[in-house]
């Protein structure tokens, strides 16, 4: 038997979701294009894939996602406009986005029905060619520290196991996530005995939630072939990984880095504020705005359409 490949070259980015939590803004705009300050969330994911040394990103997209494709393409029209006006700093920002697709290949595959995260990942199965493969959920932005996918890939290289990124979350939040039942641990690395998608309050096997980064072995794709719809009547990636536990090993790493959950409106707003405060060109002004809100006697009394 040939030795199993221990190198991860690709990442799947499921990006076919309808983004209904963000309606109406997601009616005609992919949620992956919502900005954190001035950069769409999906771009942070592609930058992480590059920093992790991956060669290929496979985006699983649905209808209405043209803007994602256009974002990673060149825009001759804007370039020309900026060239004519000699706006070099802005041209450099565009060039920075163009360089991303020179550093790895971005492929697109269509998920025709929104049948769940597990189904989206399974849709890319033929492009993965039986190799281990990373998965990145663009909603979960992880910055600082070594790139999160790289941390998982290093664990995969050592163990050959499916690897999940996990973090401890407060008890009142565990029901929003896939949650692991940990076995023996070595520091920040836990054996996974079982896992459950969105457990009922009070029934979670631990407080270790899966946060949008995975390295999947081929066993997971085989398990997804036979995974039935689960929580929310969708084919869950968590259930596919659970199926792979029958034949293979799954481990979970408490990763290093700052985690921003942009998948809910409060999380998204918080992430924008946190990132703006980290930007030297915005920090003072934003602190001023926050102070103004805090000091105003009744800042939230304005009508929704009135001045803020
Ligand atoms: C998905 C996964 C869940 C994971 C979460 C991380 O859920 O199904 O296991 O914990 O992402 O953000 P979603 O946020 O799509 O409901």
mmCIF file of C-alpha atoms and ligand atoms in Angstrom:
data_model
loop_
_atom_site.group_PDB
_atom_site.id
_atom_site.type_symbol
_atom_site.label_atom_id
_atom_site.label_comp_id
_atom_site.label_asym_id
_atom_site.label_seq_id
_atom_site.Cartn_x
_atom_site.Cartn_y
_atom_site.Cartn_z
ATOM 1 C CA UNK A 1 0.000 0.000 0.000
ATOM 2 C CA UNK A 2 1.300 3.475 -0.808
ATOM 3 C CA UNK A 3 1.926 5.673 2.187
ATOM 4 C CA UNK A 4 -0.909 8.048 2.895
ATOM 5 C CA UNK A 5 -0.388 11.656 1.866
ATOM 6 C CA UNK A 6 0.472 13.756 4.884
ATOM 7 C CA UNK A 7 0.358 17.077 3.128
ATOM 8 C CA UNK A 8 -2.702 19.292 2.812
ATOM 9 C CA UNK A 9 -2.788 21.340 -0.397
ATOM 10 C CA UNK A 10 -6.348 22.527 -0.642
ATOM 11 C CA UNK A 11 -9.062 24.251 1.331
ATOM 12 C CA UNK A 12 -12.782 24.155 0.683
ATOM 13 C CA UNK A 13 -14.630 27.406 1.415
ATOM 14 C CA UNK A 14 -18.369 26.718 1.708
ATOM 15 C CA UNK A 15 -19.895 30.000 0.483
ATOM 16 C CA UNK A 16 -23.314 28.982 -0.800
ATOM 17 C CA UNK A 17 -25.402 29.929 2.242
ATOM 18 C CA UNK A 18 -28.239 32.403 1.785
ATOM 19 C CA UNK A 19 -27.191 34.600 4.712
ATOM 20 C CA UNK A 20 -30.776 34.960 5.910
ATOM 21 C CA UNK A 21 -29.659 36.205 9.356
ATOM 22 C CA UNK A 22 -28.547 39.393 7.613
ATOM 23 C CA UNK A 23 -31.596 40.149 5.460
ATOM 24 C CA UNK A 24 -32.240 42.538 3.820
ATOM 25 C CA UNK A 25 -28.565 43.306 3.094
ATOM 26 C CA UNK A 26 -27.982 39.761 1.818
ATOM 27 C CA UNK A 27 -30.926 39.837 -0.579
ATOM 28 C CA UNK A 28 -28.744 40.769 -3.544
ATOM 29 C CA UNK A 29 -25.301 40.568 -1.946
ATOM 30 C CA UNK A 30 -23.409 37.503 -0.692
ATOM 31 C CA UNK A 31 -22.835 37.566 3.065
ATOM 32 C CA UNK A 32 -19.198 36.634 2.384
ATOM 33 C CA UNK A 33 -18.810 40.100 0.840
ATOM 34 C CA UNK A 34 -19.913 41.969 3.977
ATOM 35 C CA UNK A 35 -16.926 44.005 5.099
ATOM 36 C CA UNK A 36 -14.916 43.988 8.267
ATOM 37 C CA UNK A 37 -14.032 47.690 8.119
ATOM 38 C CA UNK A 38 -13.107 47.790 4.410
ATOM 39 C CA UNK A 39 -12.266 44.198 3.464
ATOM 40 C CA UNK A 40 -14.853 41.473 2.748
ATOM 41 C CA UNK A 41 -14.822 38.662 5.294
ATOM 42 C CA UNK A 42 -13.991 36.055 2.644
ATOM 43 C CA UNK A 43 -10.751 37.862 1.799
ATOM 44 C CA UNK A 44 -9.473 37.293 5.352
ATOM 45 C CA UNK A 45 -10.069 33.573 4.739
ATOM 46 C CA UNK A 46 -8.145 33.546 1.447
ATOM 47 C CA UNK A 47 -5.278 35.432 3.100
ATOM 48 C CA UNK A 48 -5.217 32.807 5.858
ATOM 49 C CA UNK A 49 -5.111 29.991 3.260
ATOM 50 C CA UNK A 50 -2.127 31.652 1.551
ATOM 51 C CA UNK A 51 -0.333 32.281 4.839
ATOM 52 C CA UNK A 52 -0.893 28.595 5.668
ATOM 53 C CA UNK A 53 0.915 27.539 2.474
ATOM 54 C CA UNK A 54 -2.084 26.102 0.612
ATOM 55 C CA UNK A 55 -2.069 25.811 -3.192
ATOM 56 C CA UNK A 56 -5.760 25.855 -3.941
ATOM 57 C CA UNK A 57 -9.018 27.209 -2.591
ATOM 58 C CA UNK A 58 -12.253 25.571 -3.744
ATOM 59 C CA UNK A 59 -15.178 27.914 -3.221
ATOM 60 C CA UNK A 60 -18.544 26.206 -3.074
ATOM 61 C CA UNK A 61 -20.940 28.863 -4.255
ATOM 62 C CA UNK A 62 -24.641 29.061 -5.000
ATOM 63 C CA UNK A 63 -26.693 31.405 -7.150
ATOM 64 C CA UNK A 64 -26.272 35.132 -6.503
ATOM 65 C CA UNK A 65 -22.588 34.857 -5.585
ATOM 66 C CA UNK A 66 -21.099 36.583 -8.636
ATOM 67 C CA UNK A 67 -19.687 39.335 -6.450
ATOM 68 C CA UNK A 68 -17.364 36.781 -4.775
ATOM 69 C CA UNK A 69 -15.992 35.717 -8.174
ATOM 70 C CA UNK A 70 -15.634 39.348 -9.303
ATOM 71 C CA UNK A 71 -13.851 40.323 -6.098
ATOM 72 C CA UNK A 72 -10.969 37.938 -6.770
ATOM 73 C CA UNK A 73 -10.875 38.873 -10.461
ATOM 74 C CA UNK A 74 -9.156 41.921 -11.915
ATOM 75 C CA UNK A 75 -11.193 45.094 -12.419
ATOM 76 C CA UNK A 76 -9.740 46.820 -15.480
ATOM 77 C CA UNK A 77 -12.395 49.500 -15.282
ATOM 78 C CA UNK A 78 -11.456 50.682 -11.783
ATOM 79 C CA UNK A 79 -7.738 50.320 -12.569
ATOM 80 C CA UNK A 80 -8.055 52.532 -15.624
ATOM 81 C CA UNK A 81 -10.028 55.118 -13.706
ATOM 82 C CA UNK A 82 -7.411 55.243 -10.948
ATOM 83 C CA UNK A 83 -4.480 55.245 -13.388
ATOM 84 C CA UNK A 84 -5.897 58.246 -15.219
ATOM 85 C CA UNK A 85 -6.060 60.099 -11.914
ATOM 86 C CA UNK A 86 -2.713 58.823 -10.660
ATOM 87 C CA UNK A 87 -4.218 57.382 -7.460
ATOM 88 C CA UNK A 88 -1.306 55.150 -6.627
ATOM 89 C CA UNK A 89 -2.283 54.255 -3.072
ATOM 90 C CA UNK A 90 -5.671 52.979 -4.245
ATOM 91 C CA UNK A 91 -4.098 51.122 -7.173
ATOM 92 C CA UNK A 92 -1.861 49.370 -4.654
ATOM 93 C CA UNK A 93 -4.922 48.224 -2.673
ATOM 94 C CA UNK A 94 -6.372 46.717 -5.882
ATOM 95 C CA UNK A 95 -3.054 45.101 -6.752
ATOM 96 C CA UNK A 96 -2.993 43.522 -3.273
ATOM 97 C CA UNK A 97 -6.298 41.749 -4.004
ATOM 98 C CA UNK A 98 -5.101 40.709 -7.501
ATOM 99 C CA UNK A 99 -1.976 39.144 -6.048
ATOM 100 C CA UNK A 100 -4.062 36.751 -3.924
ATOM 101 C CA UNK A 101 -5.131 34.688 -6.937
ATOM 102 C CA UNK A 102 -1.516 34.630 -8.184
ATOM 103 C CA UNK A 103 -0.467 32.973 -4.937
ATOM 104 C CA UNK A 104 -2.992 30.161 -5.095
ATOM 105 C CA UNK A 105 -5.631 28.931 -7.525
ATOM 106 C CA UNK A 106 -9.232 29.764 -6.744
ATOM 107 C CA UNK A 107 -11.711 27.242 -8.153
ATOM 108 C CA UNK A 108 -15.484 27.484 -8.031
ATOM 109 C CA UNK A 109 -18.027 24.700 -7.795
ATOM 110 C CA UNK A 110 -21.775 25.164 -7.695
ATOM 111 C CA UNK A 111 -23.985 23.832 -4.896
ATOM 112 C CA UNK A 112 -27.362 23.875 -6.583
ATOM 113 C CA UNK A 113 -29.504 23.283 -3.483
ATOM 114 C CA UNK A 114 -28.803 24.721 -0.020
ATOM 115 C CA UNK A 115 -28.841 21.328 1.728
ATOM 116 C CA UNK A 116 -26.382 22.156 4.503
ATOM 117 C CA UNK A 117 -22.706 22.556 5.317
ATOM 118 C CA UNK A 118 -21.920 18.836 5.007
ATOM 119 C CA UNK A 119 -23.527 18.785 1.571
ATOM 120 C CA UNK A 120 -21.561 21.899 0.506
ATOM 121 C CA UNK A 121 -18.269 20.221 1.475
ATOM 122 C CA UNK A 122 -19.348 16.974 -0.230
ATOM 123 C CA UNK A 123 -20.093 18.949 -3.424
ATOM 124 C CA UNK A 124 -16.333 19.564 -3.759
ATOM 125 C CA UNK A 125 -15.450 15.866 -3.296
ATOM 126 C CA UNK A 126 -14.276 15.185 -6.849
ATOM 127 C CA UNK A 127 -11.956 18.210 -6.869
ATOM 128 C CA UNK A 128 -10.330 16.947 -3.680
ATOM 129 C CA UNK A 129 -9.170 13.756 -5.451
ATOM 130 C CA UNK A 130 -9.103 11.584 -2.348
ATOM 131 C CA UNK A 131 -6.567 13.799 -0.548
ATOM 132 C CA UNK A 132 -6.857 15.309 2.931
ATOM 133 C CA UNK A 133 -8.343 18.751 2.656
ATOM 134 C CA UNK A 134 -8.864 21.815 4.849
ATOM 135 C CA UNK A 135 -12.211 23.542 5.306
ATOM 136 C CA UNK A 136 -12.584 27.199 6.259
ATOM 137 C CA UNK A 137 -15.866 28.914 7.168
ATOM 138 C CA UNK A 138 -15.442 32.553 6.209
ATOM 139 C CA UNK A 139 -17.878 33.711 8.938
ATOM 140 C CA UNK A 140 -15.307 32.739 11.509
ATOM 141 C CA UNK A 141 -12.461 35.205 11.162
ATOM 142 C CA UNK A 142 -9.324 34.224 13.071
ATOM 143 C CA UNK A 143 -6.390 36.622 13.195
ATOM 144 C CA UNK A 144 -3.143 36.970 15.090
ATOM 145 C CA UNK A 145 -0.860 34.089 16.028
ATOM 146 C CA UNK A 146 0.219 31.506 13.447
ATOM 147 C CA UNK A 147 -2.495 31.096 10.743
ATOM 148 C CA UNK A 148 -5.185 28.858 12.233
ATOM 149 C CA UNK A 149 -5.316 26.475 9.249
ATOM 150 C CA UNK A 150 -1.526 26.098 9.480
ATOM 151 C CA UNK A 151 -1.879 25.106 13.146
ATOM 152 C CA UNK A 152 -4.360 22.380 12.154
ATOM 153 C CA UNK A 153 -2.217 21.242 9.198
ATOM 154 C CA UNK A 154 0.760 20.808 11.521
ATOM 155 C CA UNK A 155 -1.342 18.603 13.821
ATOM 156 C CA UNK A 156 -2.507 16.604 10.801
ATOM 157 C CA UNK A 157 1.081 16.092 9.649
ATOM 158 C CA UNK A 158 1.924 14.644 13.082
ATOM 159 C CA UNK A 159 -1.192 12.531 13.617
ATOM 160 C CA UNK A 160 -2.805 11.755 10.229
ATOM 161 C CA UNK A 161 -6.123 12.394 12.004
ATOM 162 C CA UNK A 162 -9.052 14.624 11.078
ATOM 163 C CA UNK A 163 -8.391 17.858 12.990
ATOM 164 C CA UNK A 164 -10.952 20.366 14.296
ATOM 165 C CA UNK A 165 -10.327 23.883 15.607
ATOM 166 C CA UNK A 166 -12.043 24.293 18.985
ATOM 167 C CA UNK A 167 -12.331 26.893 21.722
ATOM 168 C CA UNK A 168 -14.120 26.974 25.061
ATOM 169 C CA UNK A 169 -17.312 29.039 24.871
ATOM 170 C CA UNK A 170 -19.687 30.188 27.649
ATOM 171 C CA UNK A 171 -22.420 27.676 28.557
ATOM 172 C CA UNK A 172 -25.200 29.871 27.148
ATOM 173 C CA UNK A 173 -23.561 29.827 23.710
ATOM 174 C CA UNK A 174 -22.719 26.150 23.154
ATOM 175 C CA UNK A 175 -26.066 25.429 21.456
ATOM 176 C CA UNK A 176 -24.989 27.531 18.469
ATOM 177 C CA UNK A 177 -22.069 25.270 17.592
ATOM 178 C CA UNK A 178 -20.828 21.776 16.881
ATOM 179 C CA UNK A 179 -19.466 20.560 20.243
ATOM 180 C CA UNK A 180 -16.956 17.792 20.964
ATOM 181 C CA UNK A 181 -16.936 15.119 23.647
ATOM 182 C CA UNK A 182 -13.230 15.106 24.499
ATOM 183 C CA UNK A 183 -11.222 12.022 25.411
ATOM 184 C CA UNK A 184 -7.637 12.154 26.744
ATOM 185 C CA UNK A 185 -5.832 15.471 26.211
ATOM 186 C CA UNK A 186 -2.243 16.537 25.756
ATOM 187 C CA UNK A 187 -2.096 20.232 26.510
ATOM 188 C CA UNK A 188 -4.291 21.965 23.925
ATOM 189 C CA UNK A 189 -4.839 18.815 21.836
ATOM 190 C CA UNK A 190 -7.848 16.629 22.651
ATOM 191 C CA UNK A 191 -8.895 13.238 21.356
ATOM 192 C CA UNK A 192 -12.468 13.423 20.076
ATOM 193 C CA UNK A 193 -14.719 10.610 21.325
ATOM 194 C CA UNK A 194 -17.885 12.018 19.843
ATOM 195 C CA UNK A 195 -19.350 15.270 18.571
ATOM 196 C CA UNK A 196 -22.801 16.768 18.318
ATOM 197 C CA UNK A 197 -24.240 19.571 16.194
ATOM 198 C CA UNK A 198 -26.055 22.326 18.093
ATOM 199 C CA UNK A 199 -26.794 20.407 21.324
ATOM 200 C CA UNK A 200 -29.877 21.301 23.336
ATOM 201 C CA UNK A 201 -29.168 23.706 26.222
ATOM 202 C CA UNK A 202 -27.769 21.758 29.175
ATOM 203 C CA UNK A 203 -27.004 18.657 27.077
ATOM 204 C CA UNK A 204 -23.668 19.617 25.517
ATOM 205 C CA UNK A 205 -20.902 17.041 26.124
ATOM 206 C CA UNK A 206 -18.396 19.870 26.886
ATOM 207 C CA UNK A 207 -17.815 23.582 26.353
ATOM 208 C CA UNK A 208 -15.387 22.943 23.465
ATOM 209 C CA UNK A 209 -17.047 24.373 20.342
ATOM 210 C CA UNK A 210 -15.893 23.798 16.763
ATOM 211 C CA UNK A 211 -15.029 27.164 15.247
ATOM 212 C CA UNK A 212 -14.959 27.008 11.476
ATOM 213 C CA UNK A 213 -11.591 25.387 10.674
ATOM 214 C CA UNK A 214 -11.045 21.712 9.854
ATOM 215 C CA UNK A 215 -8.606 19.321 8.203
ATOM 216 C CA UNK A 216 -10.629 16.412 6.858
ATOM 217 C CA UNK A 217 -9.276 12.995 5.932
ATOM 218 C CA UNK A 218 -10.807 11.070 2.998
ATOM 219 C CA UNK A 219 -12.801 9.059 5.583
ATOM 220 C CA UNK A 220 -14.970 12.128 6.208
ATOM 221 C CA UNK A 221 -15.860 12.399 2.515
ATOM 222 C CA UNK A 222 -16.759 8.696 2.489
ATOM 223 C CA UNK A 223 -18.913 9.206 5.589
ATOM 224 C CA UNK A 224 -20.606 12.206 3.952
ATOM 225 C CA UNK A 225 -21.620 9.923 1.059
ATOM 226 C CA UNK A 226 -24.008 8.225 3.492
ATOM 227 C CA UNK A 227 -24.844 11.041 5.951
ATOM 228 C CA UNK A 228 -28.556 11.744 6.333
ATOM 229 C CA UNK A 229 -30.015 15.190 7.134
ATOM 230 C CA UNK A 230 -29.641 16.058 10.842
ATOM 231 C CA UNK A 231 -30.072 19.284 12.870
ATOM 232 C CA UNK A 232 -32.242 21.795 10.986
ATOM 233 C CA UNK A 233 -32.978 19.057 8.384
ATOM 234 C CA UNK A 234 -29.610 19.811 6.775
ATOM 235 C CA UNK A 235 -26.714 17.490 5.991
ATOM 236 C CA UNK A 236 -24.307 18.463 8.748
ATOM 237 C CA UNK A 237 -20.530 18.377 8.454
ATOM 238 C CA UNK A 238 -20.443 17.493 12.158
ATOM 239 C CA UNK A 239 -22.434 14.303 11.412
ATOM 240 C CA UNK A 240 -20.050 13.411 8.554
ATOM 241 C CA UNK A 241 -17.074 13.744 10.901
ATOM 242 C CA UNK A 242 -18.958 11.670 13.452
ATOM 243 C CA UNK A 243 -19.370 8.946 10.816
ATOM 244 C CA UNK A 244 -15.621 9.045 10.155
ATOM 245 C CA UNK A 245 -14.977 8.276 13.842
ATOM 246 C CA UNK A 246 -16.014 4.674 13.135
ATOM 247 C CA UNK A 247 -12.948 4.079 10.984
ATOM 248 C CA UNK A 248 -10.520 6.892 11.752
ATOM 249 C CA UNK A 249 -9.134 9.181 14.411
ATOM 250 C CA UNK A 250 -10.418 12.703 15.082
ATOM 251 C CA UNK A 251 -8.589 15.235 17.256
ATOM 252 C CA UNK A 252 -9.360 18.814 18.270
ATOM 253 C CA UNK A 253 -6.900 21.649 18.770
ATOM 254 C CA UNK A 254 -7.549 24.651 20.991
ATOM 255 C CA UNK A 255 -6.032 27.073 18.525
ATOM 256 C CA UNK A 256 -4.116 30.285 19.184
ATOM 257 C CA UNK A 257 -5.442 33.570 17.782
ATOM 258 C CA UNK A 258 -8.199 36.162 18.058
ATOM 259 C CA UNK A 259 -11.594 34.828 17.034
ATOM 260 C CA UNK A 260 -14.301 37.044 15.505
ATOM 261 C CA UNK A 261 -17.732 35.533 14.979
ATOM 262 C CA UNK A 262 -19.182 37.542 12.085
ATOM 263 C CA UNK A 263 -22.067 35.119 11.518
ATOM 264 C CA UNK A 264 -24.592 36.987 13.697
ATOM 265 C CA UNK A 265 -25.490 40.676 13.686
ATOM 266 C CA UNK A 266 -24.137 41.423 17.214
ATOM 267 C CA UNK A 267 -20.963 39.409 16.492
ATOM 268 C CA UNK A 268 -20.502 41.161 13.167
ATOM 269 C CA UNK A 269 -20.901 44.634 14.676
ATOM 270 C CA UNK A 270 -18.527 43.762 17.512
ATOM 271 C CA UNK A 271 -15.937 42.434 15.054
ATOM 272 C CA UNK A 272 -16.118 45.652 13.034
ATOM 273 C CA UNK A 273 -15.652 47.777 16.123
ATOM 274 C CA UNK A 274 -12.778 45.631 17.403
ATOM 275 C CA UNK A 275 -10.997 45.726 14.040
ATOM 276 C CA UNK A 276 -11.537 49.476 13.633
ATOM 277 C CA UNK A 277 -10.001 50.016 17.075
ATOM 278 C CA UNK A 278 -6.942 48.033 15.951
ATOM 279 C CA UNK A 279 -6.420 50.301 12.935
ATOM 280 C CA UNK A 280 -4.085 53.227 13.731
ATOM 281 C CA UNK A 281 -5.871 55.432 11.167
ATOM 282 C CA UNK A 282 -9.287 54.844 12.787
ATOM 283 C CA UNK A 283 -8.622 54.179 16.450
ATOM 284 C CA UNK A 284 -8.759 57.706 17.884
ATOM 285 C CA UNK A 285 -11.793 58.699 15.886
ATOM 286 C CA UNK A 286 -13.693 55.552 16.867
ATOM 287 C CA UNK A 287 -12.772 55.961 20.537
ATOM 288 C CA UNK A 288 -14.176 59.490 20.280
ATOM 289 C CA UNK A 289 -17.426 58.126 18.856
ATOM 290 C CA UNK A 290 -17.709 55.527 21.629
ATOM 291 C CA UNK A 291 -17.081 58.176 24.308
ATOM 292 C CA UNK A 292 -19.699 60.398 22.739
ATOM 293 C CA UNK A 293 -22.281 57.585 22.849
ATOM 294 C CA UNK A 294 -21.395 56.670 26.417
ATOM 295 C CA UNK A 295 -21.631 60.256 27.630
ATOM 296 C CA UNK A 296 -24.789 61.249 25.776
ATOM 297 C CA UNK A 297 -27.691 61.219 28.277
ATOM 298 C CA UNK A 298 -29.980 58.994 26.227
ATOM 299 C CA UNK A 299 -28.148 58.111 23.061
ATOM 300 C CA UNK A 300 -30.461 55.325 21.971
ATOM 301 C CA UNK A 301 -33.660 57.352 22.130
ATOM 302 C CA UNK A 302 -33.378 58.641 18.548
ATOM 303 C CA UNK A 303 -35.840 57.147 16.096
ATOM 304 C CA UNK A 304 -34.484 54.404 13.851
ATOM 305 C CA UNK A 305 -34.476 56.770 10.882
ATOM 306 C CA UNK A 306 -33.269 59.837 12.775
ATOM 307 C CA UNK A 307 -29.722 61.061 13.212
ATOM 308 C CA UNK A 308 -27.355 58.863 15.214
HETATM 309 C C1 LIG B 1 -21.408 25.771 11.501
HETATM 310 C C2 LIG B 1 -21.188 24.311 11.909
HETATM 311 C C3 LIG B 1 -20.936 24.204 13.407
HETATM 312 C C4 LIG B 1 -19.767 25.098 13.787
HETATM 313 C C5 LIG B 1 -20.046 26.548 13.327
HETATM 314 C C6 LIG B 1 -18.848 27.426 13.574
HETATM 315 O O1 LIG B 1 -22.624 26.216 12.060
HETATM 316 O O2 LIG B 1 -22.320 23.549 11.522
HETATM 317 O O3 LIG B 1 -20.626 22.870 13.734
HETATM 318 O O4 LIG B 1 -19.589 25.050 15.191
HETATM 319 O O5 LIG B 1 -20.342 26.601 11.934
HETATM 320 O O6 LIG B 1 -19.123 28.757 13.250
HETATM 321 P P1 LIG B 1 -23.396 27.555 11.539
HETATM 322 O O7 LIG B 1 -22.660 28.721 12.121
HETATM 323 O O8 LIG B 1 -23.320 27.522 10.044
HETATM 324 O O9 LIG B 1 -24.781 27.436 12.062
#
